[in-house]
Amino acid sequence: MGHGPFPLRTQRTLSQQRQGGFLVAKIHRTAGRIFARKLREHGLVINPAQGRVLFVLWQEGAMAINELAKRVSLGKSTLTNTIDGLEAAGLVARSRDAGDRRKILVEPTAENRTMHRLYEKVSLQMTEVFYRGFTVEEVTRFEAGLERILQNVSTEEKAQ
């Protein structure tokens, strides 16, 4: 038995034994495809970048483009194209910040309230898919572990 939180049954290192990163990436891709299909079934056709922008705006309201770029982790040209598409669809609007005319704000439009409700409905369906067969205690432990991993990778990213 090894030392620390992971008993080592062989001479392999922890990174050779564990596939967490690979599994998280695979889950992300698969869940993304299911989520997009479920959105389409409700008449919502948005790409993942658009979904990220809308989600942040729904959670936090209007914000400057520079702040939005940080929150959604998209490059400037990708974000500009994403906002252009959402604006053309009537889902967001750009405006000048009254306090600082140099800042451009992006905000959700009244037209996207219905979309927000449908998006939330599909999100709840996805949560049911994710945790099918899990107990409340298992979900709590799992999410606590994910929070720790997120903290670890965030700390590592800031250190570089």
CSV table of C-alpha atoms in Angstrom, one decimal, residues 49-64 67-73 106 108 119:
chain,number,residue,atom,x,y,z
A,49,ALA,CA,-19.7,29.6,-28.1
A,50,GLN,CA,-23.1,31.3,-28.3
A,51,GLY,CA,-24.3,29.2,-25.5
A,52,ARG,CA,-21.4,30.3,-23.3
A,53,VAL,CA,-22.0,33.9,-24.1
A,54,LEU,CA,-25.7,33.7,-23.4
A,55,PHE,CA,-25.2,31.8,-20.2
A,56,VAL,CA,-22.9,34.4,-18.8
A,57,LEU,CA,-25.2,37.2,-19.8
A,58,TRP,CA,-28.2,35.4,-18.2
A,59,GLN,CA,-26.3,34.9,-15.0
A,60,GLU,CA,-24.7,38.4,-14.7
A,61,GLY,CA,-26.6,40.7,-17.0
A,62,ALA,CA,-25.0,43.3,-19.4
A,63,MET,CA,-21.3,43.6,-19.4
A,64,ALA,CA,-18.4,45.1,-21.3
A,67,GLU,CA,-15.1,41.3,-19.4
A,68,LEU,CA,-17.3,39.0,-21.4
A,69,ALA,CA,-14.2,37.7,-23.3
A,70,LYS,CA,-12.6,36.8,-20.0
A,71,ARG,CA,-15.7,35.1,-18.6
A,72,VAL,CA,-16.2,32.9,-21.7
A,73,SER,CA,-12.6,32.3,-22.6
A,106,VAL,CA,-23.4,43.4,-24.5
A,108,PRO,CA,-29.5,40.1,-23.6
A,119,TYR,CA,-32.3,26.6,-22.1
